[in-house]
XYZ file of C-alpha atoms in Angstrom:
666
model
C 19.654 15.066 57.714
C 22.074 17.135 55.288
C 19.815 19.938 53.511
C 20.536 20.896 49.584
C 19.218 24.519 48.258
C 17.707 24.088 44.779
C 16.091 25.667 42.483
C 12.989 25.115 40.069
C 12.182 26.781 37.105
C 8.637 26.765 36.004
C 7.872 28.691 32.963
C 4.057 28.573 31.364
C 2.597 29.429 28.048
C 0.471 32.053 27.215
C -0.884 31.978 23.841
C 0.979 29.530 23.291
C 0.457 26.853 25.148
C -0.414 23.350 23.353
C 2.131 23.932 20.658
C 4.993 21.290 21.379
C 7.620 22.776 18.952
C 7.791 26.131 21.680
C 7.602 23.600 24.015
C 10.586 21.898 23.392
C 12.646 24.917 22.700
C 11.584 26.343 26.292
C 12.925 22.681 26.998
C 16.620 23.485 25.491
C 16.953 27.135 26.403
C 16.816 26.633 30.008
C 19.136 23.564 29.731
C 21.212 25.548 28.206
C 20.737 28.647 30.382
C 22.070 26.220 33.503
C 18.460 27.625 35.157
C 17.828 23.707 36.418
C 20.471 23.007 39.514
C 21.398 19.556 40.992
C 18.135 17.988 42.640
C 15.630 21.035 40.218
C 13.209 19.874 38.397
C 11.822 21.703 35.400
C 8.580 21.658 34.520
C 6.599 22.565 30.803
C 2.742 23.393 31.614
C 0.226 23.695 28.687
C -2.313 26.791 29.470
C -5.300 24.787 29.324
C -8.967 25.489 28.332
C -9.532 28.811 26.647
C -5.507 28.982 25.928
C -4.609 31.652 28.770
C -1.982 31.733 30.987
C -3.546 29.785 34.253
C -2.620 30.269 38.353
C -0.267 27.772 38.956
C -0.785 26.276 42.858
C 2.402 23.951 43.266
C 1.651 21.924 46.407
C 1.778 17.567 47.216
C -0.251 16.911 44.933
C 0.693 19.940 42.308
C -2.677 21.277 40.827
C -3.090 23.966 38.260
C -6.053 26.412 38.784
C -9.356 25.063 37.909
C -8.371 22.322 40.821
C -6.750 19.303 38.359
C -4.328 17.410 39.908
C -2.045 17.432 36.795
C -0.168 13.921 35.701
C 3.058 14.975 37.992
C 2.852 14.613 41.347
C 5.565 15.466 43.718
C 8.216 13.116 42.993
C 9.470 11.086 45.976
C 13.602 12.268 44.963
C 12.088 16.425 46.024
C 10.788 14.971 49.298
C 8.963 17.358 51.624
C 10.949 20.137 50.433
C 9.065 20.965 47.263
C 6.772 24.547 47.328
C 4.005 24.953 47.257
C 3.707 28.218 44.904
C 1.628 30.747 43.832
C 2.488 33.440 42.778
C 5.922 34.461 44.611
C 4.707 33.212 47.962
C 5.721 29.270 48.613
C 4.860 27.072 51.424
C 5.660 23.344 52.716
C 7.837 21.557 55.142
C 10.811 22.936 53.314
C 10.773 27.174 53.034
C 11.085 28.876 49.963
C 10.878 32.329 48.201
C 9.491 32.816 44.696
C 9.792 35.930 42.297
C 7.553 35.975 38.753
C 9.907 37.680 36.221
C 8.464 38.828 32.814
C 10.333 36.922 29.236
C 8.799 38.002 26.099
C 5.872 36.128 26.137
C 6.101 34.024 28.975
C 6.181 34.022 32.801
C 9.369 32.492 34.714
C 8.691 32.226 37.632
C 11.735 30.987 40.672
C 11.532 28.923 43.437
C 14.739 29.225 45.549
C 14.164 26.147 47.779
C 14.852 24.080 50.742
C 14.778 20.249 49.722
C 15.026 17.731 52.796
C 15.652 14.322 50.729
C 18.493 12.982 50.178
C 20.157 12.623 47.247
C 20.167 10.319 45.057
C 22.916 6.925 45.324
C 24.579 5.831 42.421
C 27.056 3.644 41.221
C 30.623 3.631 42.546
C 31.976 2.282 39.282
C 30.593 2.514 35.253
C 31.764 -1.608 35.018
C 29.327 -2.019 38.861
C 26.983 -0.983 36.821
C 27.718 -2.674 33.388
C 29.124 -5.824 35.907
C 25.821 -5.868 37.399
C 23.804 -5.294 34.118
C 25.808 -8.609 32.537
C 25.384 -10.363 35.721
C 21.020 -10.244 35.091
C 21.046 -11.379 31.651
C 23.364 -13.864 31.660
C 21.544 -16.316 33.572
C 21.040 -20.392 34.258
C 19.265 -19.962 30.890
C 22.097 -18.889 28.850
C 23.396 -22.130 29.848
C 20.429 -25.104 29.576
C 18.373 -23.088 28.027
C 19.644 -21.491 24.391
C 21.663 -24.630 23.213
C 18.440 -26.915 23.690
C 16.483 -24.176 21.719
C 19.373 -24.192 18.909
C 20.006 -27.775 18.282
C 15.884 -28.381 18.129
C 15.048 -25.869 15.894
C 17.907 -26.210 13.142
C 21.255 -25.919 14.552
C 23.203 -23.048 13.271
C 20.148 -22.170 11.267
C 18.350 -21.036 14.418
C 20.642 -18.336 14.588
C 19.126 -16.306 11.930
C 15.696 -15.965 13.776
C 18.252 -15.852 17.417
C 20.004 -12.356 15.202
C 16.938 -11.134 13.941
C 14.718 -11.001 16.483
C 17.471 -9.694 18.679
C 17.960 -6.765 16.531
C 14.897 -5.920 16.307
C 12.935 -6.620 19.290
C 14.816 -7.815 22.503
C 18.139 -4.644 21.620
C 15.785 -2.160 21.397
C 13.130 -2.841 24.525
C 16.378 -3.495 26.387
C 17.546 -0.526 25.225
C 14.312 1.872 25.999
C 14.624 0.081 29.902
C 17.908 1.907 30.114
C 16.893 5.191 28.680
C 13.625 5.099 30.934
C 15.045 4.260 34.323
C 18.736 6.582 33.700
C 16.376 9.797 32.524
C 13.423 9.739 35.386
C 15.158 8.627 38.039
C 12.902 5.838 39.247
C 11.276 2.707 39.837
C 9.055 0.301 38.212
C 6.135 1.933 39.807
C 7.030 5.898 40.792
C 8.234 6.708 36.777
C 4.701 5.776 35.729
C 3.940 9.616 37.885
C 6.132 11.442 34.942
C 5.290 9.257 31.910
C 1.645 8.580 31.821
C -0.107 7.634 35.693
C -2.642 5.560 34.820
C -0.406 3.240 33.137
C 1.262 2.602 36.798
C -0.825 -0.459 37.699
C 2.691 -2.182 35.539
C 5.009 -1.392 38.362
C 3.277 -3.112 40.606
C 3.093 -6.072 38.133
C 6.361 -5.959 37.891
C 6.860 -6.900 41.314
C 3.941 -9.314 42.199
C 6.594 -11.040 39.062
C 9.576 -10.787 40.944
C 8.344 -12.221 44.105
C 6.706 -15.218 42.107
C 10.491 -15.648 40.159
C 11.849 -15.626 43.447
C 9.411 -18.544 44.925
C 10.816 -20.779 42.856
C 14.567 -19.439 41.034
C 16.592 -19.939 44.313
C 15.290 -23.111 44.955
C 17.397 -24.148 41.679
C 19.981 -22.733 43.298
C 20.122 -24.290 46.358
C 19.951 -27.982 44.335
C 22.823 -26.882 42.624
C 24.402 -26.136 46.260
C 23.550 -29.447 47.154
C 25.803 -30.411 44.780
C 28.445 -28.576 45.645
C 28.231 -29.803 49.243
C 28.561 -33.976 47.973
C 31.294 -32.625 45.479
C 33.523 -32.496 48.776
C 34.428 -36.692 47.884
C 37.058 -38.635 47.181
C 33.976 -40.331 45.338
C 31.543 -38.140 43.172
C 28.322 -40.073 45.062
C 26.186 -39.602 41.188
C 29.629 -41.477 39.989
C 28.361 -45.782 42.102
C 24.589 -47.411 42.619
C 25.334 -48.838 45.785
C 23.593 -46.312 47.310
C 20.364 -46.461 49.685
C 18.729 -44.138 46.702
C 19.324 -46.707 43.670
C 17.264 -48.889 42.170
C 17.708 -51.831 40.232
C 17.992 -49.527 36.963
C 21.260 -48.407 38.202
C 23.520 -48.669 35.231
C 27.390 -47.192 36.677
C 28.440 -46.583 33.133
C 31.789 -45.072 33.392
C 34.040 -44.557 30.390
C 36.549 -47.643 31.309
C 33.724 -50.378 31.176
C 33.703 -51.954 28.155
C 31.572 -54.274 28.895
C 28.473 -52.375 30.262
C 25.577 -52.635 28.100
C 22.921 -49.013 27.715
C 19.079 -49.894 26.966
C 16.058 -47.500 27.042
C 15.349 -49.068 30.980
C 18.879 -47.801 31.841
C 19.144 -45.096 34.440
C 21.670 -43.493 35.086
C 23.666 -42.968 39.388
C 23.546 -39.640 37.846
C 20.215 -39.675 37.004
C 18.931 -40.922 40.228
C 20.961 -39.141 42.644
C 18.796 -36.099 41.578
C 15.545 -37.616 40.927
C 15.769 -39.497 44.184
C 18.468 -38.290 46.898
C 18.281 -34.556 45.863
C 13.998 -34.118 44.555
C 12.704 -37.192 46.334
C 10.425 -36.550 43.312
C 9.524 -40.138 43.938
C 7.957 -39.922 46.979
C 5.223 -37.625 45.639
C 2.663 -38.206 43.310
C 1.452 -34.933 41.993
C 0.515 -31.824 42.345
C -2.371 -32.545 44.418
C -0.074 -34.254 46.897
C 3.632 -32.674 47.791
C 5.115 -34.728 50.691
C 6.985 -33.279 53.444
C 9.479 -30.364 52.476
C 12.689 -31.865 52.436
C 14.619 -30.528 55.342
C 18.711 -30.304 53.013
C 17.259 -28.184 50.914
C 15.940 -26.029 52.821
C 19.104 -25.353 55.009
C 20.504 -24.888 51.378
C 18.005 -22.347 50.422
C 17.959 -20.613 54.019
C 22.477 -20.171 53.112
C 20.880 -18.650 49.844
C 18.908 -15.921 50.812
C 21.802 -14.854 53.661
C 24.243 -14.744 50.685
C 21.307 -12.583 48.785
C 20.297 -10.392 51.824
C 23.733 -9.271 53.077
C 24.687 -8.423 49.907
C 21.705 -6.062 48.931
C 20.767 -5.008 51.818
C 22.863 -1.806 51.697
C 21.578 -1.224 47.695
C 24.646 -1.342 45.025
C 27.208 0.246 46.445
C 27.236 -3.509 47.735
C 25.793 -5.470 45.428
C 27.611 -3.693 42.480
C 31.106 -4.826 44.532
C 29.408 -8.329 44.816
C 29.176 -8.593 41.229
C 32.905 -8.563 40.478
C 33.192 -11.823 41.791
C 29.801 -13.583 41.219
C 29.626 -12.590 37.368
C 33.409 -13.118 36.155
C 33.642 -16.052 37.623
C 31.079 -18.228 35.461
C 32.739 -16.476 32.631
C 36.301 -17.958 34.048
C 35.015 -21.591 34.513
C 32.857 -21.989 30.685
C 36.579 -21.029 29.435
C 38.201 -23.867 31.597
C 35.100 -26.005 30.638
C 35.675 -25.697 26.966
C 39.215 -26.087 26.551
C 38.022 -29.418 29.083
C 35.329 -30.456 26.574
C 37.501 -30.014 23.295
C 40.041 -31.943 24.412
C 37.569 -34.974 25.323
C 36.653 -37.860 22.498
C 33.927 -37.462 20.376
C 33.837 -33.205 21.427
C 33.454 -32.912 17.749
C 30.154 -34.635 17.315
C 28.906 -32.300 19.569
C 29.397 -29.328 17.916
C 28.234 -30.697 14.547
C 24.922 -31.086 16.014
C 24.688 -28.447 17.837
C 25.675 -25.665 14.496
C 24.711 -28.102 11.258
C 21.955 -26.046 10.472
C 19.067 -27.750 8.793
C 17.691 -24.218 7.419
C 14.344 -26.956 6.498
C 13.183 -25.536 9.583
C 12.559 -21.662 9.018
C 9.234 -22.745 7.307
C 8.365 -24.227 10.711
C 6.136 -21.215 12.539
C 8.160 -23.011 16.824
C 11.537 -21.609 15.288
C 10.338 -17.714 15.372
C 8.397 -17.867 18.205
C 11.231 -20.248 20.385
C 13.590 -17.080 19.011
C 11.776 -14.794 19.771
C 10.489 -15.971 23.503
C 14.662 -16.553 24.102
C 16.503 -13.451 23.423
C 12.787 -11.875 25.141
C 13.705 -13.895 28.450
C 17.330 -13.735 27.982
C 17.965 -9.629 27.201
C 15.053 -10.335 30.577
C 13.976 -6.369 29.679
C 9.703 -5.651 31.741
C 11.095 -6.727 35.336
C 11.957 -3.542 36.911
C 15.852 -4.736 36.923
C 16.839 -2.570 34.127
C 14.334 0.266 35.236
C 16.262 0.087 38.937
C 19.927 -0.349 37.625
C 19.633 2.728 35.074
C 18.248 5.091 37.780
C 21.221 5.203 40.133
C 22.935 6.268 36.825
C 24.484 9.506 36.146
C 22.889 11.496 34.248
C 24.293 12.356 30.997
C 26.029 7.950 31.586
C 26.037 6.245 27.934
C 23.308 4.181 28.391
C 22.784 3.349 24.036
C 26.496 2.344 23.640
C 25.700 0.268 27.558
C 23.280 -0.982 25.730
C 24.626 -2.440 22.623
C 27.551 -3.492 24.824
C 25.747 -5.884 27.544
C 22.668 -7.720 24.877
C 26.185 -8.244 22.720
C 28.298 -10.174 25.581
C 24.689 -11.439 26.266
C 24.425 -12.936 22.885
C 27.408 -14.244 21.956
C 27.682 -16.095 26.327
C 24.271 -17.820 25.143
C 26.414 -19.039 21.782
C 29.860 -20.089 23.891
C 27.702 -21.971 26.508
C 26.389 -24.144 23.468
C 29.778 -25.755 22.728
C 30.302 -25.532 26.596
C 27.492 -27.978 26.538
C 27.448 -29.766 23.516
C 31.590 -31.243 23.638
C 30.248 -32.618 26.891
C 27.110 -34.087 25.387
C 29.570 -35.471 22.117
C 31.721 -37.313 25.000
C 28.443 -38.471 26.228
C 27.302 -40.152 22.919
C 30.633 -41.337 22.078
C 30.765 -43.006 25.382
C 28.088 -44.520 25.326
C 27.914 -45.533 21.757
C 24.535 -42.960 20.863
C 23.537 -40.565 18.987
C 23.957 -37.453 20.184
C 20.261 -36.277 20.377
C 19.398 -39.308 22.262
C 21.966 -38.414 25.049
C 20.762 -34.876 24.509
C 17.088 -35.330 24.679
C 16.772 -33.720 28.806
C 15.813 -30.209 28.372
C 16.298 -26.887 31.293
C 17.811 -28.384 34.900
C 18.212 -31.733 34.488
C 21.203 -31.363 31.543
C 22.796 -29.759 33.918
C 22.321 -31.674 37.296
C 21.943 -35.394 34.754
C 23.863 -34.963 31.935
C 26.892 -31.911 32.432
C 27.198 -33.810 36.066
C 27.719 -36.937 34.682
C 30.043 -36.203 32.258
C 31.698 -34.473 34.639
C 32.105 -37.043 37.012
C 34.309 -39.442 33.745
C 36.809 -37.159 33.475
C 39.845 -36.910 35.489
C 39.551 -34.861 37.918
C 36.026 -35.179 38.536
C 36.104 -33.842 42.896
C 37.514 -30.738 41.183
C 35.911 -29.381 37.945
C 31.922 -30.346 39.926
C 33.097 -27.902 42.342
C 33.690 -24.927 39.823
C 30.675 -25.493 37.725
C 28.314 -25.850 40.411
C 29.731 -22.146 41.884
C 29.307 -21.391 38.430
C 25.352 -22.447 38.340
C 25.322 -20.848 41.593
C 26.795 -17.317 40.585
C 24.709 -17.346 37.384
C 22.157 -17.619 39.755
C 23.080 -15.332 42.548
C 23.349 -12.363 40.051
C 20.195 -12.717 38.634
C 18.241 -12.954 41.871
C 20.383 -9.805 43.368
C 18.622 -7.935 40.316
C 15.444 -8.615 40.583
C 14.993 -8.210 44.057
C 16.950 -4.780 43.340
C 14.180 -4.114 40.944
C 11.535 -4.554 43.169
C 13.245 -2.750 46.438
C 13.955 0.819 44.033
C 10.541 0.687 42.909
C 8.987 0.612 46.840
C 11.224 2.629 48.242
C 11.083 5.021 44.965
C 7.094 4.937 45.691
C 6.836 5.579 49.656
C 10.623 6.785 50.428
C 9.345 8.778 53.652
C 8.622 5.091 54.938
C 11.307 2.884 53.527
C 14.112 4.892 52.780
C 15.713 4.980 56.310
C 14.498 1.142 57.270
C 15.590 0.134 54.105
C 18.188 -2.992 55.497
C 14.925 -3.847 57.973
C 12.514 -4.136 54.452
C 15.532 -5.937 52.665
C 14.867 -8.251 56.030
C 11.242 -8.765 55.201
C 11.550 -9.440 51.208
C 13.858 -11.769 51.775
C 11.802 -14.384 54.249
C 8.089 -13.883 52.029
C 10.783 -14.846 49.552
C 12.123 -17.912 51.666
C 8.299 -18.492 52.939
C 6.680 -19.160 49.222
C 9.316 -20.675 48.086
C 8.840 -23.815 50.840
C 6.793 -25.373 48.776
C 8.655 -25.709 45.884
C 10.917 -26.990 48.921
C 8.399 -30.710 49.261
C 8.619 -33.230 47.773
C 6.839 -32.125 44.775
C 8.746 -29.732 44.641
C 9.879 -29.773 41.375
C 6.314 -30.211 39.844
C 5.352 -26.493 41.324
C 8.936 -25.285 40.114
C 8.073 -26.605 36.281
C 4.766 -25.082 36.940
C 5.782 -21.662 37.949
C 8.576 -21.107 35.239
C 5.209 -22.120 32.050
C 2.947 -20.005 34.060
C 3.316 -17.516 36.411
C 6.524 -15.215 34.718
C 6.223 -15.727 30.450
C 2.848 -14.593 29.374
C 2.248 -11.907 32.400
C 5.549 -10.296 31.667
C 5.172 -10.170 28.067
C 2.016 -8.749 27.834
C 3.436 -5.928 30.394
C 6.323 -5.075 28.469
C 3.462 -4.750 25.059
C 1.707 -2.551 27.570
C 4.664 -0.983 28.345
C 6.115 -0.013 25.266
C 2.623 1.184 23.427
C 2.586 3.419 27.510
C 5.899 4.731 26.391
C 5.468 4.976 22.090
C 2.292 5.497 21.608
C 0.653 7.742 24.866
C 3.826 9.418 25.784
C 5.219 9.799 22.361
C 8.192 8.374 20.812
C 9.646 12.107 19.487
C 8.667 13.209 23.375
C 10.852 10.179 24.619
C 13.741 10.795 22.542
C 14.146 14.305 23.345
C 14.586 13.065 26.429
C 17.162 10.699 25.371
C 19.271 13.652 23.584
C 19.357 15.896 26.757
C 21.168 12.538 28.790
C 23.250 11.690 25.627
C 23.736 14.016 23.603
C 22.063 13.340 20.507
C 18.947 11.347 19.607
C 17.857 7.577 19.129
C 18.177 7.107 14.436
C 14.816 6.456 12.474
C 15.252 2.983 13.581
C 15.304 2.878 16.890
C 11.924 5.044 16.948
C 10.479 2.355 14.305
C 11.212 -0.065 16.359
C 9.185 0.718 19.451
C 6.659 2.810 17.385
C 5.986 -0.647 15.154
C 7.906 -3.092 15.731
C 8.207 -3.865 19.259
C 4.334 -4.968 19.645
C 4.380 -6.847 16.714
C 7.123 -8.671 18.323
C 5.449 -8.963 21.666
C 1.940 -9.506 20.375
C 3.366 -12.560 18.468
C 5.336 -14.391 21.803
C 1.421 -13.846 23.100
C -0.651 -15.401 19.638
C 2.029 -17.854 19.978
C 1.914 -19.187 23.273
C -2.120 -18.860 23.497
C -2.251 -20.901 20.293
C 0.129 -23.431 20.846
C 0.120 -23.270 24.973
C 2.860 -25.457 26.400
C 2.015 -29.923 26.824
C 3.298 -29.272 30.697
C 5.827 -32.906 31.328
C 7.954 -33.355 33.907
C 9.942 -36.797 33.752
C 6.723 -39.588 33.998
C 4.452 -37.247 35.295
C 2.499 -35.232 32.774
C 0.671 -32.127 34.393
C -3.287 -33.119 34.983
C -5.657 -30.229 33.015
C -6.340 -28.393 36.276
C -3.334 -27.854 36.510
C -3.540 -25.182 33.952
C -6.400 -23.201 35.264
C -4.393 -23.021 38.021
C -0.740 -21.722 36.078
C -3.389 -19.479 34.111
C -5.016 -18.163 37.451
C -1.545 -17.607 38.906
C -0.020 -15.694 35.738
C -3.365 -13.541 35.742
C -3.083 -12.477 39.260
C 0.181 -10.287 38.332
C -1.356 -8.986 35.555
C -4.687 -7.729 36.741
C -2.687 -4.755 39.188
C -3.046 -3.007 35.550
C -6.919 -2.126 34.726
C -7.201 -2.441 38.107
C -5.055 0.580 39.204
C -6.611 2.580 35.794
C -10.103 1.878 37.174
C -9.286 2.896 40.086
C -7.181 6.386 38.661
C -9.929 7.009 36.832
C -12.306 6.838 39.972
C -9.967 9.340 41.775
C -8.938 12.206 39.564
C -10.986 15.385 39.639
C -12.847 16.431 36.372
C -14.046 14.849 33.928
C -13.398 12.170 31.652
C -12.006 14.299 28.915
C -9.963 16.506 31.254
C -8.849 13.496 33.464
C -7.242 12.005 29.504
C -6.126 14.985 29.045
C -3.424 16.022 31.964
C -2.556 11.388 31.517
C -1.250 11.651 28.074
C -0.338 15.513 27.221
C 1.195 17.266 30.641
C 4.070 14.541 31.556
C 6.532 16.161 29.568
C 9.223 17.070 32.704
C 12.184 16.954 32.950
C 13.380 14.533 36.030
C 15.749 15.116 38.754
C 19.777 15.609 38.505
C 18.631 16.078 34.749
C 21.787 18.924 35.125
C 24.632 17.375 36.770
């Protein structure tokens, strides 16, 4: 492994160690003088106890003279070569020499060290990063969830609470995570060494949540792959009622069949193909008896995970190239489908239904709850992905502009998807001679796999549109899977670098195998019930609570002033008062509002004709708590293993992390 000489500069205050202004002044002076090199690290430490300068012992678990562990332990990125120094000597895995030079009221210790750690990987191009973030944020929920929630909550009137929640809640959280990841250059676990170590359990909770998502999210792509493979036929199989899976209620209602009437008991060929052939939920009575694994879906999911593995096994160098296809192709398809949908008869009915404002609904708290939840899950803070992606950026990259651009693209994509969906729903309503709300009663995956699939079957060149549509669905999901697993991989590699960095390919392979095995329950005949359970309980409440703790730890414990100074060091200007107020007060209230709403109005979970029994609610909450429990568990572990009194430990946890990260000066 290539060696590299670096400079470590540690400055100890003599009499005014607790003066925050002087600490910041020292930080700026050191940066201006350029004393810190590519992989250097600047640590500003307060004099402890009586305010006199303390001896410093720098070891793998940095200690001050009274024997207490500091809150900025050796960074994994610094590697084993971090010197152990006292006065002018150094020892450790790497070689180091030191000198102590008095500077006015300060003592400056300059250590020349040899690091055995390889430099951190970076994106090949800025566009790789932007496309990866956009691909992560723009997922299946933008296509099916936003249009449904929009028309359900007042149409055009819903855009007002949606934009307000985005401006005051979603975008500030998005910006904060990009800045944190880029500054500290760490994944969601090891980053807490530099912020507030007692909250490190947040990182472990995020990784568990990401695994839960991988267990069910990729199954939806397996369904889409099944549809894609079924599309390579002269006649699409969900257009006829003569198949082995069809029932007597099947009603083939094509645009040319004017003599066929549609009743409430009728089921379309598309609905029966989805329920009885793809999912086969009619062979499972419920969650208590899931049935056998569908071998067709098992093979589809295996193919999906194979693509995922070979896209992320080498890191952002490979995934950054793949997203040039997976992140851009969906936009091409969306525009093609929008143009085609706009030319269909009755399309205007769907657009009017989509955008016609119902201002009275703004008085309902449900509308504001849905707006807050939609923008939060659409932008996706709290899943460790933004931290991981930003950590591979150059240190002085303008993450502020990136946050505004990518979040705006995400919101506009959601709005555009509404037109793509509702022009087709208007066409379906015109064809069935029904109201649009009767056609648009299905939400979630059913909207894509039943309503939209049937509409495509009625179009000229149905096979072509079917192929590109389900390709789009797969690529939207792949981007999010790449990102979610990369968040876990980055976190684990940064936390255990000496074990996993050289074995990344094997670790990724093991992770993908775990995700595939965990997803087997979603491939059974009752797998759709498991997917719904995971979607409602396993991720939502847990990740919102985790993000609430994250923003509190950064804004209240680490300090907004300190965080803003970090941002200024990176991009040259400090966040304004708007961002500071959002981080300190508005974002915590925004997240608390969602959590309280979820607890006060728990969702009534229902799928098709299956009403989830009460015991499934308990099971769902247990799954959600199983990830969040990492946070208090690690807090207890940290306090029990820390040296010193409780007060001293808290001082070191909260006050001491003021250090600049690796590669802070480039």
